[in-house]
Amino acid sequence: SSMPGGILRRSDSIADMMPEALRQSRYQMKRCFQSYVSKGRRLMKNRQLVEELERSADDKLEKAKLAEGFLGYVICSTQEAVVLPPLVAFAVRTNPGVWEYIRVHSGDLSVEQVTPADYLKCKETLFDDKWARDDNSLEVDFGALDLSAPHLMLPSSIGNGTQFVSRFMSSKLGGKPENMKPLLDYLLALKYRGEKLMISETLNTADKLQTALLLAEVFLASLQRNTPYQKFEQKFQEWGLEKGWGDTAETCGDTLNCISEVLQAPDPVNMEKFFSRVPSVFNIVIFSIHGYFGQEKVLGLPDTGGQVVYILDQVRALEEELLQRIKQQGLNITPKILVLTRLIPEAKGTKCNVELEPVEHTKHSNILRVPFKTDDGEELRQWVSRFDIYPYLERYAQDSSVKIVDILGGKPDLVIGNYTDGNLVASLLSSKLGVTQGTIAHALEKTKYEDSDVKWREMDQKYHFSCQFTADMIAMNTSDFIIASTYQEIAGSKEKPGQYESHYAFTMPGLCRYATGINVFDPKFNIAAPGADQSVYFPFTEKEKRLTELHPQIEELLYSKEDNDEHIGYLEDRSKPTIFSMARLDKVKNITGLVEWYGQNKKLRDLVNLVIVGGLLEPSQSKDREEIEEINKMHSLVNKYQLKGQIRWIKAQTERVRNGELYRCIADTRGAFVQPALYEAFGLTVIEAMNCGLPTFATNQGGPAEIIVDKVSGFHINPLNGKEASDKIAGFFQKCKEDPIYWNKMSTAGLQRIYECYTWQIYATKVLNMGSMYGFWRTLNKEERQAKQRYLQMFYNLQFRQLVKTVPKLGEQPAQPAECT
Ligand code: UDP
Ligand code: LCN
């Protein structure tokens, strides 16, 4: 019963198969388990478990046999194990999203399957024994309330929520005519500012609606396709059909046909089409609360990175798509999008102290800034780190909801949160106003810090993870849908759990045990990857669009010989191609890693120059502890490897239009972009570079591994193996030298990849479809949803509010150094 190849079906239980496997190599197994328990109580991670398993083999042959056998497979799939001699409890992850928990007795090798909660209790004993043994410790099980909610089955379908939902709805609405009632009710409820859309009250049964559709279809067939809606509006109304079907005979006919099909026998394709057509979303509110949120001079300020870029581009894309849809629906409605952030009176030269600011390149979208208030109702004047803002959020939600309703002239149709703070406020608002909610997390902090859940106490003073993880749990469970940028964000890879997945079952001893936190097989999960603004990041080959007026500045930035306060180092040989990287100078961005690889690789140094944009140039200029370390490291590497003449280090650049041209100027040298991060949630710079036609090497840890298909549309590099990474880059340039066409081939393939998968247009289409579809989905199973909502409200009140009280308000503590999102 061993598992060669390690393929396990979901139905195969490890607990069932393990005893037989243990019997097969009983002697080594005893030795292995002896070694596990010999060091006493402890938490073991995958690598340690595998090492000790290998050590228990007598020779190479046996080692190979062990590794290939079922037990080797189980140990390799074990993310972590809790050793409580004589027992060892394993958390085994056989596939993305699929976990099994077992307990093995090291003496008699008996095996028992345990629940996630039981596993967590074992784990807790290592950190808070008393709490772990208390029968009445707080245990939360959000899964217990999903009684009839359907779940996906296959790991490969995780993240395809809308597809699943449309399939499920088709089968639920089909069959008997009365099954169609929810959809009919949904249509009957559609309106804008009190004015009915699509159908009037008279069409209150599926039969009546079908008859009306039939009449209208026959009638439309007699018209010219481009006949404007106004010409037959009257006729439509006589049949009980209101505005919203289309702007011409053709679009109306199309929508009619689609809804007819759905009414007769719903199928997933028409179901999806139906929700992309139905006029249900006009006003959207997007929360991005912390940081400095603005359109200029904010990038590089603490807590302010890709999230700001993402949201501004997102708003532009959503507005464009909304306008197009509304026009096609034949409606005369102005959509509105509000980005809610906090107003910071001490704005440091940014516009973060301005209440209402139009979003550039949009017609109807604005940034609305609402201040945080102190207990005595005063405006909080200064910036607050994202780790410390919990005490202000509830009040913020109340204040902003009043303003929102005021500006929009009513409720929004959709609220989308970003990051923990934005998602929590979005949850409060969506519960209060009863509107559809979407969740986005550019990064979930829990996975960034090892064992930050079980060791929350140690970190709480600095990070307040007790608040953050609680808020994340509330938001994920309240939200109707979750937008992820990549699959790995949800469910990771074969080897590594995803960010959301790591919230499935976890515990914060002394605080709360999550028997089920969030399940990645829930159909609320969807992938919609962002793009890059294509008016800024376009291919270097589009000669007529190139910003040649910026070339003298860029020339100075890259090639002038003198150091100044913007750049240090210079490039001796301009004829070489350039490798380029740009990022905040955080540790995880690993820019110093890249510099070191370059320094150590003679071949690479012979072939190319290195240009870095990021951070500040002097440690004394920075307030961020991590950045200071990285700045010092940069200087010492430049000296150690004598890089002057081959490296140019330019400080952080905030003008994105010029940055776009900078990528292209690097492409002019037939260079490449390198993103060497130790981990990257998504990686906007990767798609910016690819959009400019710059061949790209990017980390295989996180989002970029999915954006790029290795050796096809760019290259993966392993940030933990600098030699291999730098050889791979050198190999590329060597090959380009021999075959210049190769460079162009990679450049084009990168662009092709972008156009197929990573554009804001694709994103906007997907997200608006989600808004519409989940808006209906949430009306199904109402009772069950309400019960869950009650549970969440109680949890918010009894748990979250108490935790918030542990966070000092500003002025009560020295500000903590923070890093950015
Ligand atoms: N960026 C910039 N100037 C810099 C460094 C970065 O304008 O000196 C921009 C970059 O072009 C990208 C964003 O900041 O649009 C960074 O997003 P990414 O997803 O790469 O990383 P994050 O900072 O969000 O972790
Ligand atoms: C935050 C990050 O850390 C990046 O990985 C993302 O690309 C960015 O937000 C936009 O989602």
PDB file of C-alpha atoms in Angstrom, residues 452-544:
ATOM      1  CA  SER A 452       3.044  34.562  14.556  1.00  0.00           C
ATOM      2  CA  ASP A 453      -0.209  32.859  15.592  1.00  0.00           C
ATOM      3  CA  VAL A 454       1.065  30.616  18.392  1.00  0.00           C
ATOM      4  CA  LYS A 455       3.625  33.205  19.451  1.00  0.00           C
ATOM      5  CA  TRP A 456       1.239  36.135  19.203  1.00  0.00           C
ATOM      6  CA  ARG A 457       1.934  37.180  22.780  1.00  0.00           C
ATOM      7  CA  GLU A 458       5.609  37.852  22.097  1.00  0.00           C
ATOM      8  CA  MET A 459       4.794  40.071  19.151  1.00  0.00           C
ATOM      9  CA  ASP A 460       1.593  41.670  20.291  1.00  0.00           C
ATOM     10  CA  GLN A 461       3.037  44.785  21.786  1.00  0.00           C
ATOM     11  CA  LYS A 462       4.799  45.630  18.582  1.00  0.00           C
ATOM     12  CA  TYR A 463       2.366  44.328  15.966  1.00  0.00           C
ATOM     13  CA  HIS A 464      -1.017  43.807  17.669  1.00  0.00           C
ATOM     14  CA  PHE A 465      -1.592  40.620  15.729  1.00  0.00           C
ATOM     15  CA  SER A 466      -4.287  39.668  18.247  1.00  0.00           C
ATOM     16  CA  CYS A 467      -6.388  42.429  16.694  1.00  0.00           C
ATOM     17  CA  GLN A 468      -5.195  41.914  13.173  1.00  0.00           C
ATOM     18  CA  PHE A 469      -5.840  38.192  12.851  1.00  0.00           C
ATOM     19  CA  THR A 470      -9.199  38.534  14.576  1.00  0.00           C
ATOM     20  CA  ALA A 471     -10.165  41.302  12.186  1.00  0.00           C
ATOM     21  CA  ASP A 472      -8.984  39.219   9.224  1.00  0.00           C
ATOM     22  CA  MET A 473     -11.151  36.321  10.361  1.00  0.00           C
ATOM     23  CA  ILE A 474     -14.204  38.517  10.740  1.00  0.00           C
ATOM     24  CA  ALA A 475     -13.695  40.128   7.344  1.00  0.00           C
ATOM     25  CA  MET A 476     -13.012  36.917   5.417  1.00  0.00           C
ATOM     26  CA  ASN A 477     -16.104  35.313   6.880  1.00  0.00           C
ATOM     27  CA  THR A 478     -18.376  38.300   6.418  1.00  0.00           C
ATOM     28  CA  SER A 479     -17.329  38.974   2.872  1.00  0.00           C
ATOM     29  CA  ASP A 480     -19.413  37.708  -0.031  1.00  0.00           C
ATOM     30  CA  PHE A 481     -16.391  37.206  -2.231  1.00  0.00           C
ATOM     31  CA  ILE A 482     -12.622  37.410  -2.034  1.00  0.00           C
ATOM     32  CA  ILE A 483     -10.449  38.688  -4.861  1.00  0.00           C
ATOM     33  CA  ALA A 484      -6.963  37.208  -4.985  1.00  0.00           C
ATOM     34  CA  SER A 485      -4.237  38.155  -7.441  1.00  0.00           C
ATOM     35  CA  THR A 486      -2.923  34.627  -7.902  1.00  0.00           C
ATOM     36  CA  TYR A 487      -3.712  31.031  -7.064  1.00  0.00           C
ATOM     37  CA  GLN A 488      -0.745  30.820  -4.717  1.00  0.00           C
ATOM     38  CA  GLU A 489      -2.195  33.623  -2.611  1.00  0.00           C
ATOM     39  CA  ILE A 490      -5.165  31.374  -1.838  1.00  0.00           C
ATOM     40  CA  ALA A 491      -3.797  27.857  -1.814  1.00  0.00           C
ATOM     41  CA  GLY A 492      -0.045  28.128  -2.316  1.00  0.00           C
ATOM     42  CA  SER A 493       1.806  25.511  -4.290  1.00  0.00           C
ATOM     43  CA  LYS A 494       2.413  21.805  -3.985  1.00  0.00           C
ATOM     44  CA  GLU A 495       5.038  22.462  -1.317  1.00  0.00           C
ATOM     45  CA  LYS A 496       3.870  25.604   0.404  1.00  0.00           C
ATOM     46  CA  PRO A 497       0.488  26.528   1.906  1.00  0.00           C
ATOM     47  CA  GLY A 498      -1.208  29.648   0.586  1.00  0.00           C
ATOM     48  CA  GLN A 499      -1.848  32.794   2.579  1.00  0.00           C
ATOM     49  CA  TYR A 500      -5.563  32.186   2.947  1.00  0.00           C
ATOM     50  CA  GLU A 501      -5.049  28.484   3.396  1.00  0.00           C
ATOM     51  CA  SER A 502      -2.928  29.123   6.469  1.00  0.00           C
ATOM     52  CA  HIS A 503      -6.071  30.533   8.090  1.00  0.00           C
ATOM     53  CA  TYR A 504      -7.940  27.247   7.777  1.00  0.00           C
ATOM     54  CA  ALA A 505      -7.184  25.889  11.241  1.00  0.00           C
ATOM     55  CA  PHE A 506      -4.915  27.825  13.550  1.00  0.00           C
ATOM     56  CA  THR A 507      -4.665  28.840  17.127  1.00  0.00           C
ATOM     57  CA  MET A 508      -3.586  31.760  19.240  1.00  0.00           C
ATOM     58  CA  PRO A 509      -3.134  30.076  22.626  1.00  0.00           C
ATOM     59  CA  GLY A 510      -4.686  32.005  25.456  1.00  0.00           C
ATOM     60  CA  LEU A 511      -6.871  33.889  23.029  1.00  0.00           C
ATOM     61  CA  CYS A 512      -8.795  31.854  20.524  1.00  0.00           C
ATOM     62  CA  ARG A 513      -8.667  28.562  18.684  1.00  0.00           C
ATOM     63  CA  TYR A 514      -9.976  28.589  15.117  1.00  0.00           C
ATOM     64  CA  ALA A 515     -11.248  25.072  14.494  1.00  0.00           C
ATOM     65  CA  THR A 516     -12.238  26.400  11.086  1.00  0.00           C
ATOM     66  CA  GLY A 517     -11.148  29.902  10.189  1.00  0.00           C
ATOM     67  CA  ILE A 518     -11.666  30.054   6.445  1.00  0.00           C
ATOM     68  CA  ASN A 519     -11.894  27.232   3.957  1.00  0.00           C
ATOM     69  CA  VAL A 520     -10.229  27.755   0.584  1.00  0.00           C
ATOM     70  CA  PHE A 521     -12.759  25.403  -1.026  1.00  0.00           C
ATOM     71  CA  ASP A 522     -15.421  28.005  -0.323  1.00  0.00           C
ATOM     72  CA  PRO A 523     -16.678  29.320  -3.671  1.00  0.00           C
ATOM     73  CA  LYS A 524     -16.208  32.900  -2.510  1.00  0.00           C
ATOM     74  CA  PHE A 525     -12.567  32.739  -3.625  1.00  0.00           C
ATOM     75  CA  ASN A 526     -11.718  34.155  -7.030  1.00  0.00           C
ATOM     76  CA  ILE A 527      -8.585  35.037  -8.890  1.00  0.00           C
ATOM     77  CA  ALA A 528      -8.493  38.372 -10.694  1.00  0.00           C
ATOM     78  CA  ALA A 529      -4.950  39.495 -11.310  1.00  0.00           C
ATOM     79  CA  PRO A 530      -4.183  43.189 -11.600  1.00  0.00           C
ATOM     80  CA  GLY A 531      -2.503  44.712 -14.627  1.00  0.00           C
ATOM     81  CA  ALA A 532      -0.266  47.698 -15.166  1.00  0.00           C
ATOM     82  CA  ASP A 533      -1.477  51.040 -16.501  1.00  0.00           C
ATOM     83  CA  GLN A 534      -0.858  50.569 -20.202  1.00  0.00           C
ATOM     84  CA  SER A 535      -0.767  54.252 -20.938  1.00  0.00           C
ATOM     85  CA  VAL A 536       2.309  54.427 -18.693  1.00  0.00           C
ATOM     86  CA  TYR A 537       3.842  50.992 -19.214  1.00  0.00           C
ATOM     87  CA  PHE A 538       3.834  50.299 -22.956  1.00  0.00           C
ATOM     88  CA  PRO A 539       6.376  48.484 -25.150  1.00  0.00           C
ATOM     89  CA  PHE A 540       9.706  50.179 -25.921  1.00  0.00           C
ATOM     90  CA  THR A 541       9.041  49.441 -29.570  1.00  0.00           C
ATOM     91  CA  GLU A 542       6.127  51.895 -29.789  1.00  0.00           C
ATOM     92  CA  LYS A 543       8.401  54.622 -31.085  1.00  0.00           C
ATOM     93  CA  GLU A 544       5.819  57.330 -31.666  1.00  0.00           C
TER      94      GLU A 544
END
